Amino acid sequence: MIETSPLLQQLAFWILAAVMLASAIGIVFHRSIVYSALFMLVAFMAIAGVFALLNAPFLAAAQIMVYGVGLTIVMIFGIMLTGDQPFRDPAGKERSVWYALLPLAVVAGLGGVLSLAILKPAASLNATNGLFVAQQTADFWQTALQTLPGAQALLEDGGLSHIAMLLFSKYLLAFELASVLLLLAMVGAILLALRTFPEEEQGAVTGGALQADGATKALSAGAGSVAGAGQAAKEVVQSAAGAK
Amino acid sequence: MLDVGLYHYLILAVALFSIGLYGVLASRNAIRVLMSLELMLNAVNINLVAFNNYLHLHDLSGQVFSIFILTVSAAEASVGLAVLIALFRRTHSADMEQYSILQG
């Protein structure tokens, strides 16, 4: 970070990293999904702090607004709409231990390979004083501020005007496509959440499609409506209502 | 070793990505899967910003890229949650194990 003592920077990095990883583990492993959402807030705030350490103050603010506030509230709405359930297995059908071990093996393998790929060249390059700038010393910033426009923009206004110039010149097409994507996502989300299907009413009649019977009926009703035979679906609904 | 450099941020991002991937693969709650996806996207953001800060300071393209990732992940979260609510109305559960309609 420009004009900050290296000691302070190191201290901030280690604290933020510890908080971030601890709350990330909390998101994945805490029993209650509501606590997971609160851990998500903490993790996103820590990530915003890391952005601030990496000379990206605008991104740090955007991170707090979009992730820290917006996304956490959306997730909490999702939790309230779907219920805080502990998901106990029915008796005699416990989940196999492979459901935890297999993902763990995949993650350990991928994380190990990625860490090796990062650390091996890191060791050799540091030893030979190679191409990569591993640490940003005061000398680095003195030369960077004179030669690199990005570094100058960071010193002036945190890079804000520079980012705006890039967004509206070099990345204009991507910017416009992103706005189209947001519009599509909004329309799609409204459409998905508002539309009701005839088989849903049937699901409500049987009191939850959790039973194999209800699930197959819902499936057949879905297949019927897809094939265009709405009549068959209606009959299934009526028969289910009659059975009740 | 204690000096913080590019590699520390990269390793931090790997750790965050791995935790998120485990959450996506092993969670039963569909909302927790969505949260873990956001963690993975954030790990990628940290990588982009770190590379920009350490290797590409003649331009702030990395920060612009992560703004785009921010946009895409907001869209993904809203659509994902809408799909989840549609599924919830059909199966009355947020349990990933109940979402086996496509099995045939």
Short mmCIF file of N, CA and C in Angstrom, two decimals, chain A residues 10 13-14 17 24-25 27-33 36-37 40 44 47 51 53-56 58-59 63 66-67 71 74-75 78-79 81-82 85 87 89 95 99-100 103-104 107 110-111 115 118 122 132-136 141 148-151 154 159 162-163 166-167 170-171 174-175 182 185 189 192-193 195-196 199-200 210 219, chain B residues 2-12 14-19 21-23 25-29 31-32 34-36 38-39 41-42 45-46 49-50 53-55 57-61 63-75 77-79 81-86 88-95 97-98 101 104:
data_model
loop_
_atom_site.label_atom_id
_atom_site.label_comp_id
_atom_site.label_asym_id
_atom_site.label_seq_id
_atom_site.Cartn_x
_atom_site.Cartn_y
_atom_site.Cartn_z
N GLN A 10 1.70 -5.65 7.14
CA GLN A 10 1.78 -7.08 7.45
C GLN A 10 0.77 -7.47 8.52
N PHE A 13 -2.63 -7.59 7.07
CA PHE A 13 -2.82 -8.75 6.21
C PHE A 13 -3.10 -10.01 7.01
N TRP A 14 -2.25 -10.24 8.04
CA TRP A 14 -2.43 -11.51 8.79
C TRP A 14 -3.74 -11.52 9.54
N ALA A 17 -6.51 -12.06 6.98
CA ALA A 17 -6.50 -13.42 6.46
C ALA A 17 -7.08 -14.40 7.47
N ALA A 24 -14.91 -18.09 6.64
CA ALA A 24 -15.25 -18.94 5.49
C ALA A 24 -15.52 -20.37 5.96
N ILE A 25 -14.70 -20.85 6.90
CA ILE A 25 -14.95 -22.18 7.46
C ILE A 25 -16.29 -22.19 8.20
N ILE A 27 -18.91 -20.42 7.42
CA ILE A 27 -19.99 -20.47 6.42
C ILE A 27 -20.27 -21.91 6.04
N VAL A 28 -19.22 -22.67 5.80
CA VAL A 28 -19.41 -24.02 5.26
C VAL A 28 -19.84 -25.00 6.35
N PHE A 29 -19.30 -24.84 7.58
CA PHE A 29 -19.47 -25.90 8.56
C PHE A 29 -20.45 -25.60 9.69
N HIS A 30 -20.91 -24.34 9.85
CA HIS A 30 -21.80 -24.09 10.99
C HIS A 30 -23.13 -24.79 10.78
N ARG A 31 -23.69 -25.31 11.87
CA ARG A 31 -24.91 -26.09 11.75
C ARG A 31 -26.09 -25.24 11.28
N SER A 32 -26.16 -24.01 11.81
CA SER A 32 -27.32 -23.18 11.48
C SER A 32 -27.00 -22.30 10.28
N ILE A 33 -27.90 -22.31 9.31
CA ILE A 33 -27.66 -21.56 8.08
C ILE A 33 -27.72 -20.05 8.34
N SER A 36 -24.43 -19.01 9.26
CA SER A 36 -23.60 -19.01 8.05
C SER A 36 -23.73 -17.69 7.32
N ALA A 37 -24.97 -17.17 7.25
CA ALA A 37 -25.17 -15.90 6.56
C ALA A 37 -24.42 -14.77 7.27
N MET A 40 -20.91 -15.00 6.51
CA MET A 40 -20.66 -14.52 5.16
C MET A 40 -20.42 -13.01 5.17
N PHE A 44 -17.00 -11.25 3.86
CA PHE A 44 -16.98 -10.25 2.79
C PHE A 44 -16.35 -8.95 3.26
N ILE A 47 -12.70 -9.46 3.12
CA ILE A 47 -12.21 -9.40 1.74
C ILE A 47 -12.14 -7.94 1.28
N PHE A 51 -8.92 -5.92 -0.22
CA PHE A 51 -8.91 -5.04 -1.40
C PHE A 51 -8.30 -3.69 -1.05
N LEU A 53 -6.06 -3.15 1.18
CA LEU A 53 -4.62 -3.36 1.29
C LEU A 53 -3.96 -3.43 -0.08
N LEU A 54 -4.72 -3.92 -1.08
CA LEU A 54 -4.17 -4.10 -2.42
C LEU A 54 -4.39 -2.86 -3.28
N ASN A 55 -4.54 -1.70 -2.67
CA ASN A 55 -4.68 -0.44 -3.41
C ASN A 55 -5.92 -0.41 -4.29
N ALA A 56 -7.03 -0.97 -3.82
CA ALA A 56 -8.26 -0.93 -4.60
C ALA A 56 -9.39 -0.38 -3.73
N PHE A 58 -11.84 1.66 -4.34
CA PHE A 58 -13.18 1.65 -4.95
C PHE A 58 -13.79 0.26 -4.87
N LEU A 59 -12.97 -0.75 -5.16
CA LEU A 59 -13.47 -2.12 -5.09
C LEU A 59 -13.85 -2.49 -3.67
N GLN A 63 -17.38 -3.77 -2.77
CA GLN A 63 -17.52 -5.07 -2.12
C GLN A 63 -18.45 -4.98 -0.91
N VAL A 66 -22.12 -4.25 -2.42
CA VAL A 66 -22.76 -5.30 -3.20
C VAL A 66 -22.82 -6.61 -2.42
N TYR A 67 -21.67 -7.04 -1.92
CA TYR A 67 -21.64 -8.33 -1.21
C TYR A 67 -22.08 -8.16 0.24
N LEU A 71 -25.88 -8.79 -0.98
CA LEU A 71 -25.98 -10.23 -1.13
C LEU A 71 -26.36 -10.92 0.19
N VAL A 74 -30.01 -10.62 0.56
CA VAL A 74 -30.69 -11.53 -0.36
C VAL A 74 -30.66 -12.96 0.17
N MET A 75 -29.48 -13.35 0.70
CA MET A 75 -29.36 -14.72 1.22
C MET A 75 -30.26 -14.91 2.44
N GLY A 78 -33.59 -15.48 1.30
CA GLY A 78 -33.70 -16.86 0.82
C GLY A 78 -33.87 -17.83 1.98
N ILE A 79 -33.13 -17.60 3.07
CA ILE A 79 -33.23 -18.49 4.23
C ILE A 79 -34.64 -18.40 4.82
N LEU A 81 -37.36 -17.62 3.32
CA LEU A 81 -38.37 -18.18 2.43
C LEU A 81 -38.31 -19.70 2.37
N THR A 82 -37.15 -20.28 2.67
CA THR A 82 -37.05 -21.72 2.54
C THR A 82 -36.97 -22.44 3.89
N GLN A 85 -33.71 -25.48 8.14
CA GLN A 85 -33.92 -26.89 8.45
C GLN A 85 -32.60 -27.59 8.71
N PHE A 87 -32.04 -30.79 8.23
CA PHE A 87 -31.90 -31.90 7.27
C PHE A 87 -31.43 -33.18 7.92
N ASP A 89 -31.35 -37.13 8.33
CA ASP A 89 -31.62 -38.25 7.45
C ASP A 89 -32.72 -39.10 8.06
N ARG A 95 -26.60 -40.71 5.61
CA ARG A 95 -25.73 -40.35 4.49
C ARG A 95 -24.38 -41.02 4.66
N TYR A 99 -19.84 -39.01 1.25
CA TYR A 99 -20.35 -37.70 0.84
C TYR A 99 -19.48 -36.57 1.39
N ALA A 100 -18.77 -36.82 2.50
CA ALA A 100 -17.84 -35.81 3.02
C ALA A 100 -16.41 -36.07 2.56
N PRO A 103 -15.57 -35.13 -1.56
CA PRO A 103 -15.27 -33.70 -1.79
C PRO A 103 -13.99 -33.26 -1.12
N LEU A 104 -13.72 -33.81 0.08
CA LEU A 104 -12.49 -33.42 0.78
C LEU A 104 -11.27 -33.82 -0.04
N VAL A 107 -10.96 -31.44 -3.02
CA VAL A 107 -10.50 -30.12 -2.61
C VAL A 107 -9.04 -30.16 -2.21
N LEU A 110 -6.95 -30.45 -5.43
CA LEU A 110 -6.89 -29.19 -6.20
C LEU A 110 -6.09 -28.13 -5.45
N GLY A 111 -6.35 -28.00 -4.14
CA GLY A 111 -5.63 -26.99 -3.37
C GLY A 111 -4.14 -27.28 -3.33
N SER A 115 -1.37 -24.78 -4.81
CA SER A 115 -0.35 -24.22 -3.93
C SER A 115 1.05 -24.54 -4.44
N ILE A 118 1.94 -22.36 -7.27
CA ILE A 118 2.28 -21.00 -6.88
C ILE A 118 3.63 -20.96 -6.18
N ALA A 122 7.67 -19.49 -7.03
CA ALA A 122 7.95 -18.42 -6.08
C ALA A 122 9.33 -18.61 -5.47
N PHE A 132 9.43 -11.61 -11.14
CA PHE A 132 8.28 -11.21 -10.35
C PHE A 132 8.66 -10.24 -9.24
N VAL A 133 7.81 -9.27 -9.03
CA VAL A 133 8.02 -8.35 -7.91
C VAL A 133 7.27 -8.93 -6.72
N ALA A 134 7.96 -9.58 -5.85
CA ALA A 134 7.28 -10.24 -4.74
C ALA A 134 6.91 -9.24 -3.65
N GLN A 135 7.74 -8.28 -3.40
CA GLN A 135 7.45 -7.28 -2.37
C GLN A 135 7.49 -5.89 -2.99
N GLN A 136 6.59 -5.03 -2.52
CA GLN A 136 6.60 -3.66 -3.00
C GLN A 136 7.32 -2.79 -1.99
N TRP A 141 7.75 1.86 -5.22
CA TRP A 141 6.72 2.87 -5.40
C TRP A 141 7.30 4.16 -5.97
N LEU A 148 4.48 4.59 -14.07
CA LEU A 148 3.28 3.81 -14.37
C LEU A 148 2.02 4.64 -14.14
N PRO A 149 1.17 4.80 -15.19
CA PRO A 149 -0.04 5.61 -15.04
C PRO A 149 -1.00 5.06 -13.99
N GLY A 150 -1.06 3.71 -13.88
CA GLY A 150 -1.96 3.13 -12.90
C GLY A 150 -1.59 3.53 -11.49
N ALA A 151 -0.29 3.52 -11.20
CA ALA A 151 0.17 3.89 -9.87
C ALA A 151 -0.10 5.36 -9.59
N LEU A 154 -3.67 5.77 -8.74
CA LEU A 154 -3.94 5.33 -7.37
C LEU A 154 -3.62 6.42 -6.38
N GLY A 159 -7.55 5.61 -7.97
CA GLY A 159 -7.76 4.92 -9.24
C GLY A 159 -9.16 5.05 -9.80
N HIS A 162 -9.40 6.55 -13.30
CA HIS A 162 -8.75 5.63 -14.23
C HIS A 162 -9.66 4.46 -14.56
N ILE A 163 -10.31 3.91 -13.53
CA ILE A 163 -11.24 2.79 -13.75
C ILE A 163 -12.40 3.24 -14.63
N LEU A 166 -11.31 3.44 -18.21
CA LEU A 166 -11.18 2.10 -18.80
C LEU A 166 -12.55 1.51 -19.12
N LEU A 167 -13.50 1.67 -18.18
CA LEU A 167 -14.83 1.09 -18.36
C LEU A 167 -15.50 1.66 -19.60
N LYS A 170 -11.90 1.16 -23.17
CA LYS A 170 -11.35 -0.15 -23.57
C LYS A 170 -12.37 -1.26 -23.36
N TYR A 171 -13.15 -1.16 -22.28
CA TYR A 171 -14.07 -2.25 -21.94
C TYR A 171 -15.52 -1.83 -22.13
N ALA A 174 -17.91 -4.78 -23.07
CA ALA A 174 -18.17 -5.65 -21.92
C ALA A 174 -19.08 -4.95 -20.91
N PHE A 175 -18.90 -3.65 -20.76
CA PHE A 175 -19.74 -2.88 -19.82
C PHE A 175 -21.20 -2.94 -20.26
N LEU A 182 -27.46 -7.98 -16.47
CA LEU A 182 -28.19 -7.66 -15.24
C LEU A 182 -29.68 -7.58 -15.51
N ALA A 185 -31.00 -11.05 -15.94
CA ALA A 185 -31.07 -11.75 -14.66
C ALA A 185 -32.29 -11.28 -13.87
N ALA A 189 -35.23 -13.74 -12.98
CA ALA A 189 -35.52 -14.05 -11.58
C ALA A 189 -36.99 -13.82 -11.28
N LEU A 192 -39.00 -16.65 -12.90
CA LEU A 192 -38.86 -17.93 -12.23
C LEU A 192 -39.60 -17.94 -10.90
N ALA A 193 -39.54 -16.81 -10.19
CA ALA A 193 -40.10 -16.81 -8.84
C ALA A 193 -41.60 -16.60 -8.85
N ARG A 195 -43.89 -17.41 -11.54
CA ARG A 195 -44.73 -18.33 -12.30
C ARG A 195 -45.11 -19.52 -11.43
N THR A 196 -46.36 -19.91 -11.48
CA THR A 196 -46.79 -21.09 -10.75
C THR A 196 -47.15 -22.19 -11.75
N GLU A 199 -48.68 -28.41 -11.30
CA GLU A 199 -48.31 -29.51 -10.42
C GLU A 199 -47.97 -29.05 -9.03
N GLU A 200 -47.70 -27.72 -8.88
CA GLU A 200 -47.40 -27.24 -7.54
C GLU A 200 -48.64 -27.28 -6.66
N LEU A 210 -42.49 -35.07 -0.77
CA LEU A 210 -41.34 -35.79 -0.25
C LEU A 210 -41.55 -37.29 -0.38
N LEU A 219 -44.05 -35.79 -11.13
CA LEU A 219 -43.26 -36.02 -12.33
C LEU A 219 -44.15 -36.28 -13.52
N LEU B 2 8.24 -13.15 6.51
CA LEU B 2 7.08 -12.48 7.09
C LEU B 2 6.62 -11.32 6.23
N ASP B 3 7.47 -10.86 5.32
CA ASP B 3 7.06 -9.77 4.43
C ASP B 3 5.93 -10.25 3.53
N VAL B 4 4.89 -9.42 3.45
CA VAL B 4 3.72 -9.82 2.67
C VAL B 4 3.95 -9.44 1.22
N GLY B 5 3.84 -10.43 0.33
CA GLY B 5 4.00 -10.17 -1.10
C GLY B 5 2.88 -10.77 -1.90
N LEU B 6 3.08 -10.84 -3.20
CA LEU B 6 2.06 -11.36 -4.10
C LEU B 6 1.66 -12.78 -3.73
N TYR B 7 2.67 -13.61 -3.38
CA TYR B 7 2.38 -15.03 -3.16
C TYR B 7 1.49 -15.24 -1.95
N HIS B 8 1.61 -14.38 -0.96
CA HIS B 8 0.73 -14.53 0.20
C HIS B 8 -0.72 -14.36 -0.21
N TYR B 9 -0.98 -13.37 -1.07
CA TYR B 9 -2.36 -13.16 -1.50
C TYR B 9 -2.83 -14.33 -2.36
N LEU B 10 -1.93 -14.87 -3.19
CA LEU B 10 -2.34 -16.00 -4.04
C LEU B 10 -2.68 -17.22 -3.19
N ILE B 11 -1.84 -17.48 -2.17
CA ILE B 11 -2.11 -18.64 -1.31
C ILE B 11 -3.41 -18.43 -0.53
N LEU B 12 -3.63 -17.20 -0.08
CA LEU B 12 -4.89 -16.89 0.62
C LEU B 12 -6.07 -17.17 -0.29
N VAL B 14 -6.16 -19.26 -2.81
CA VAL B 14 -6.31 -20.72 -2.98
C VAL B 14 -7.07 -21.31 -1.79
N ALA B 15 -6.70 -20.87 -0.58
CA ALA B 15 -7.37 -21.41 0.60
C ALA B 15 -8.86 -21.07 0.57
N LEU B 16 -9.19 -19.82 0.23
CA LEU B 16 -10.59 -19.41 0.19
C LEU B 16 -11.34 -20.19 -0.88
N PHE B 17 -10.72 -20.36 -2.04
CA PHE B 17 -11.34 -21.10 -3.13
C PHE B 17 -11.60 -22.54 -2.72
N SER B 18 -10.62 -23.15 -2.02
CA SER B 18 -10.78 -24.55 -1.63
C SER B 18 -11.92 -24.71 -0.64
N ILE B 19 -12.01 -23.79 0.33
CA ILE B 19 -13.10 -23.88 1.30
C ILE B 19 -14.44 -23.74 0.58
N LEU B 21 -15.08 -24.45 -2.57
CA LEU B 21 -15.35 -25.64 -3.39
C LEU B 21 -15.87 -26.77 -2.53
N TYR B 22 -15.27 -26.94 -1.33
CA TYR B 22 -15.76 -27.98 -0.43
C TYR B 22 -17.22 -27.72 -0.07
N GLY B 23 -17.55 -26.44 0.19
CA GLY B 23 -18.93 -26.11 0.53
C GLY B 23 -19.88 -26.43 -0.60
N LEU B 25 -19.47 -28.71 -2.93
CA LEU B 25 -19.58 -30.15 -3.19
C LEU B 25 -20.28 -30.88 -2.05
N ALA B 26 -20.08 -30.44 -0.80
CA ALA B 26 -20.50 -31.28 0.33
C ALA B 26 -21.74 -30.76 1.05
N SER B 27 -22.18 -29.52 0.80
CA SER B 27 -23.31 -29.00 1.58
C SER B 27 -24.62 -29.64 1.15
N ARG B 28 -25.52 -29.75 2.11
CA ARG B 28 -26.85 -30.26 1.79
C ARG B 28 -27.82 -29.12 1.57
N ASN B 29 -27.58 -27.99 2.25
CA ASN B 29 -28.51 -26.86 2.13
C ASN B 29 -28.19 -26.09 0.84
N ILE B 31 -28.95 -23.13 -0.04
CA ILE B 31 -28.51 -21.75 0.16
C ILE B 31 -27.03 -21.71 0.54
N ARG B 32 -26.60 -22.72 1.29
CA ARG B 32 -25.17 -22.78 1.65
C ARG B 32 -24.33 -23.02 0.40
N LEU B 34 -25.04 -21.82 -2.54
CA LEU B 34 -24.94 -20.50 -3.19
C LEU B 34 -23.90 -19.63 -2.49
N MET B 35 -23.91 -19.65 -1.14
CA MET B 35 -22.92 -18.85 -0.40
C MET B 35 -21.50 -19.30 -0.73
N SER B 36 -21.29 -20.61 -0.81
CA SER B 36 -19.95 -21.11 -1.11
C SER B 36 -19.51 -20.70 -2.51
N GLU B 38 -20.32 -17.92 -3.91
CA GLU B 38 -19.86 -16.53 -3.80
C GLU B 38 -18.45 -16.46 -3.23
N LEU B 39 -18.14 -17.36 -2.28
CA LEU B 39 -16.78 -17.39 -1.75
C LEU B 39 -15.77 -17.68 -2.84
N LEU B 41 -16.05 -17.09 -6.06
CA LEU B 41 -15.92 -15.92 -6.93
C LEU B 41 -15.06 -14.85 -6.27
N ASN B 42 -15.20 -14.70 -4.95
CA ASN B 42 -14.40 -13.70 -4.25
C ASN B 42 -12.93 -14.05 -4.24
N ASN B 45 -11.58 -12.86 -7.37
CA ASN B 45 -11.42 -11.41 -7.32
C ASN B 45 -10.12 -11.02 -6.62
N ILE B 46 -9.82 -11.69 -5.51
CA ILE B 46 -8.57 -11.38 -4.79
C ILE B 46 -7.38 -11.62 -5.70
N VAL B 49 -7.10 -8.72 -8.32
CA VAL B 49 -6.65 -7.45 -7.77
C VAL B 49 -5.19 -7.54 -7.33
N ALA B 50 -4.80 -8.72 -6.79
CA ALA B 50 -3.40 -8.86 -6.35
C ALA B 50 -2.45 -8.81 -7.54
N ASN B 53 -2.12 -5.32 -8.72
CA ASN B 53 -1.33 -4.45 -7.85
C ASN B 53 0.15 -4.74 -7.93
N TYR B 54 0.52 -6.01 -8.14
CA TYR B 54 1.94 -6.34 -8.09
C TYR B 54 2.62 -6.38 -9.45
N LEU B 55 1.86 -6.71 -10.50
CA LEU B 55 2.51 -6.94 -11.79
C LEU B 55 2.03 -6.03 -12.90
N LEU B 57 0.77 -2.50 -12.93
CA LEU B 57 0.32 -1.20 -12.43
C LEU B 57 0.34 -0.11 -13.49
N HIS B 58 0.68 -0.41 -14.75
CA HIS B 58 0.59 0.68 -15.72
C HIS B 58 -0.84 0.87 -16.21
N ASP B 59 -1.77 0.21 -15.54
CA ASP B 59 -3.15 0.17 -16.01
C ASP B 59 -3.91 -0.55 -14.90
N LEU B 60 -5.20 -0.24 -14.70
CA LEU B 60 -5.93 -0.89 -13.61
C LEU B 60 -6.92 -1.92 -14.15
N SER B 61 -6.55 -2.66 -15.18
CA SER B 61 -7.47 -3.61 -15.82
C SER B 61 -7.96 -4.67 -14.85
N GLN B 63 -8.66 -4.48 -11.71
CA GLN B 63 -9.78 -4.00 -10.90
C GLN B 63 -11.04 -3.93 -11.74
N VAL B 64 -10.91 -3.54 -13.03
CA VAL B 64 -12.10 -3.49 -13.88
C VAL B 64 -12.65 -4.90 -14.07
N PHE B 65 -11.76 -5.89 -14.26
CA PHE B 65 -12.23 -7.27 -14.41
C PHE B 65 -13.00 -7.70 -13.17
N SER B 66 -12.49 -7.34 -12.00
CA SER B 66 -13.22 -7.83 -10.82
C SER B 66 -14.52 -7.08 -10.63
N ILE B 67 -14.64 -5.86 -11.19
CA ILE B 67 -15.97 -5.23 -11.17
C ILE B 67 -16.94 -6.04 -12.03
N PHE B 68 -16.46 -6.55 -13.17
CA PHE B 68 -17.33 -7.39 -14.00
C PHE B 68 -17.72 -8.67 -13.27
N ILE B 69 -16.75 -9.26 -12.56
CA ILE B 69 -17.08 -10.48 -11.81
C ILE B 69 -18.12 -10.18 -10.74
N LEU B 70 -18.01 -9.00 -10.13
CA LEU B 70 -19.01 -8.57 -9.14
C LEU B 70 -20.39 -8.55 -9.77
N THR B 71 -20.48 -7.98 -10.98
CA THR B 71 -21.76 -7.90 -11.68
C THR B 71 -22.31 -9.29 -11.97
N VAL B 72 -21.45 -10.16 -12.53
CA VAL B 72 -21.91 -11.50 -12.90
C VAL B 72 -22.36 -12.26 -11.66
N SER B 73 -21.62 -12.10 -10.55
CA SER B 73 -22.00 -12.88 -9.37
C SER B 73 -23.30 -12.36 -8.77
N ALA B 74 -23.56 -11.05 -8.89
CA ALA B 74 -24.86 -10.55 -8.41
C ALA B 74 -25.98 -11.14 -9.25
N ALA B 75 -25.79 -11.19 -10.58
CA ALA B 75 -26.81 -11.80 -11.44
C ALA B 75 -26.99 -13.27 -11.11
N ALA B 77 -26.39 -14.81 -8.30
CA ALA B 77 -27.05 -15.03 -7.00
C ALA B 77 -28.56 -14.82 -7.13
N SER B 78 -28.99 -13.78 -7.87
CA SER B 78 -30.43 -13.53 -7.95
C SER B 78 -31.13 -14.64 -8.71
N VAL B 79 -30.56 -15.08 -9.85
CA VAL B 79 -31.20 -16.15 -10.61
C VAL B 79 -31.15 -17.46 -9.82
N LEU B 81 -31.14 -17.87 -6.62
CA LEU B 81 -32.11 -17.86 -5.54
C LEU B 81 -33.53 -18.03 -6.09
N ALA B 82 -33.80 -17.45 -7.27
CA ALA B 82 -35.13 -17.61 -7.88
C ALA B 82 -35.38 -19.07 -8.23
N VAL B 83 -34.34 -19.74 -8.79
CA VAL B 83 -34.47 -21.17 -9.11
C VAL B 83 -34.70 -21.95 -7.83
N LEU B 84 -33.97 -21.57 -6.77
CA LEU B 84 -34.12 -22.27 -5.49
C LEU B 84 -35.54 -22.15 -4.96
N ILE B 85 -36.13 -20.93 -5.09
CA ILE B 85 -37.48 -20.74 -4.56
C ILE B 85 -38.49 -21.51 -5.40
N ALA B 86 -38.27 -21.54 -6.74
CA ALA B 86 -39.16 -22.34 -7.58
C ALA B 86 -39.07 -23.82 -7.20
N PHE B 88 -38.17 -24.95 -4.28
CA PHE B 88 -38.72 -25.12 -2.93
C PHE B 88 -40.23 -25.26 -2.98
N ARG B 89 -40.86 -24.48 -3.90
CA ARG B 89 -42.31 -24.59 -3.99
C ARG B 89 -42.75 -25.95 -4.53
N ARG B 90 -41.86 -26.57 -5.29
CA ARG B 90 -42.20 -27.87 -5.88
C ARG B 90 -41.96 -29.01 -4.89
N THR B 91 -40.82 -28.95 -4.16
CA THR B 91 -40.47 -30.08 -3.29
C THR B 91 -40.65 -29.79 -1.81
N HIS B 92 -40.92 -28.53 -1.44
CA HIS B 92 -41.07 -28.12 -0.04
C HIS B 92 -39.84 -28.46 0.78
N SER B 93 -38.67 -28.25 0.21
CA SER B 93 -37.43 -28.52 0.93
C SER B 93 -36.30 -27.76 0.26
N ALA B 94 -35.32 -27.34 1.07
CA ALA B 94 -34.11 -26.73 0.51
C ALA B 94 -32.96 -27.72 0.53
N ASP B 95 -33.29 -29.01 0.71
CA ASP B 95 -32.28 -30.05 0.80
C ASP B 95 -31.85 -30.47 -0.60
N GLU B 97 -30.58 -33.11 -1.53
CA GLU B 97 -30.88 -34.51 -1.81
C GLU B 97 -32.29 -34.69 -2.38
N GLN B 98 -33.17 -33.70 -2.14
CA GLN B 98 -34.53 -33.82 -2.67
C GLN B 98 -34.62 -33.40 -4.12
N ILE B 101 -35.24 -34.53 -9.42
CA ILE B 101 -36.33 -34.67 -10.39
C ILE B 101 -35.81 -35.13 -11.74
N GLY B 104 -35.24 -39.14 -13.54
CA GLY B 104 -36.10 -39.92 -14.42
C GLY B 104 -36.69 -41.13 -13.74
#
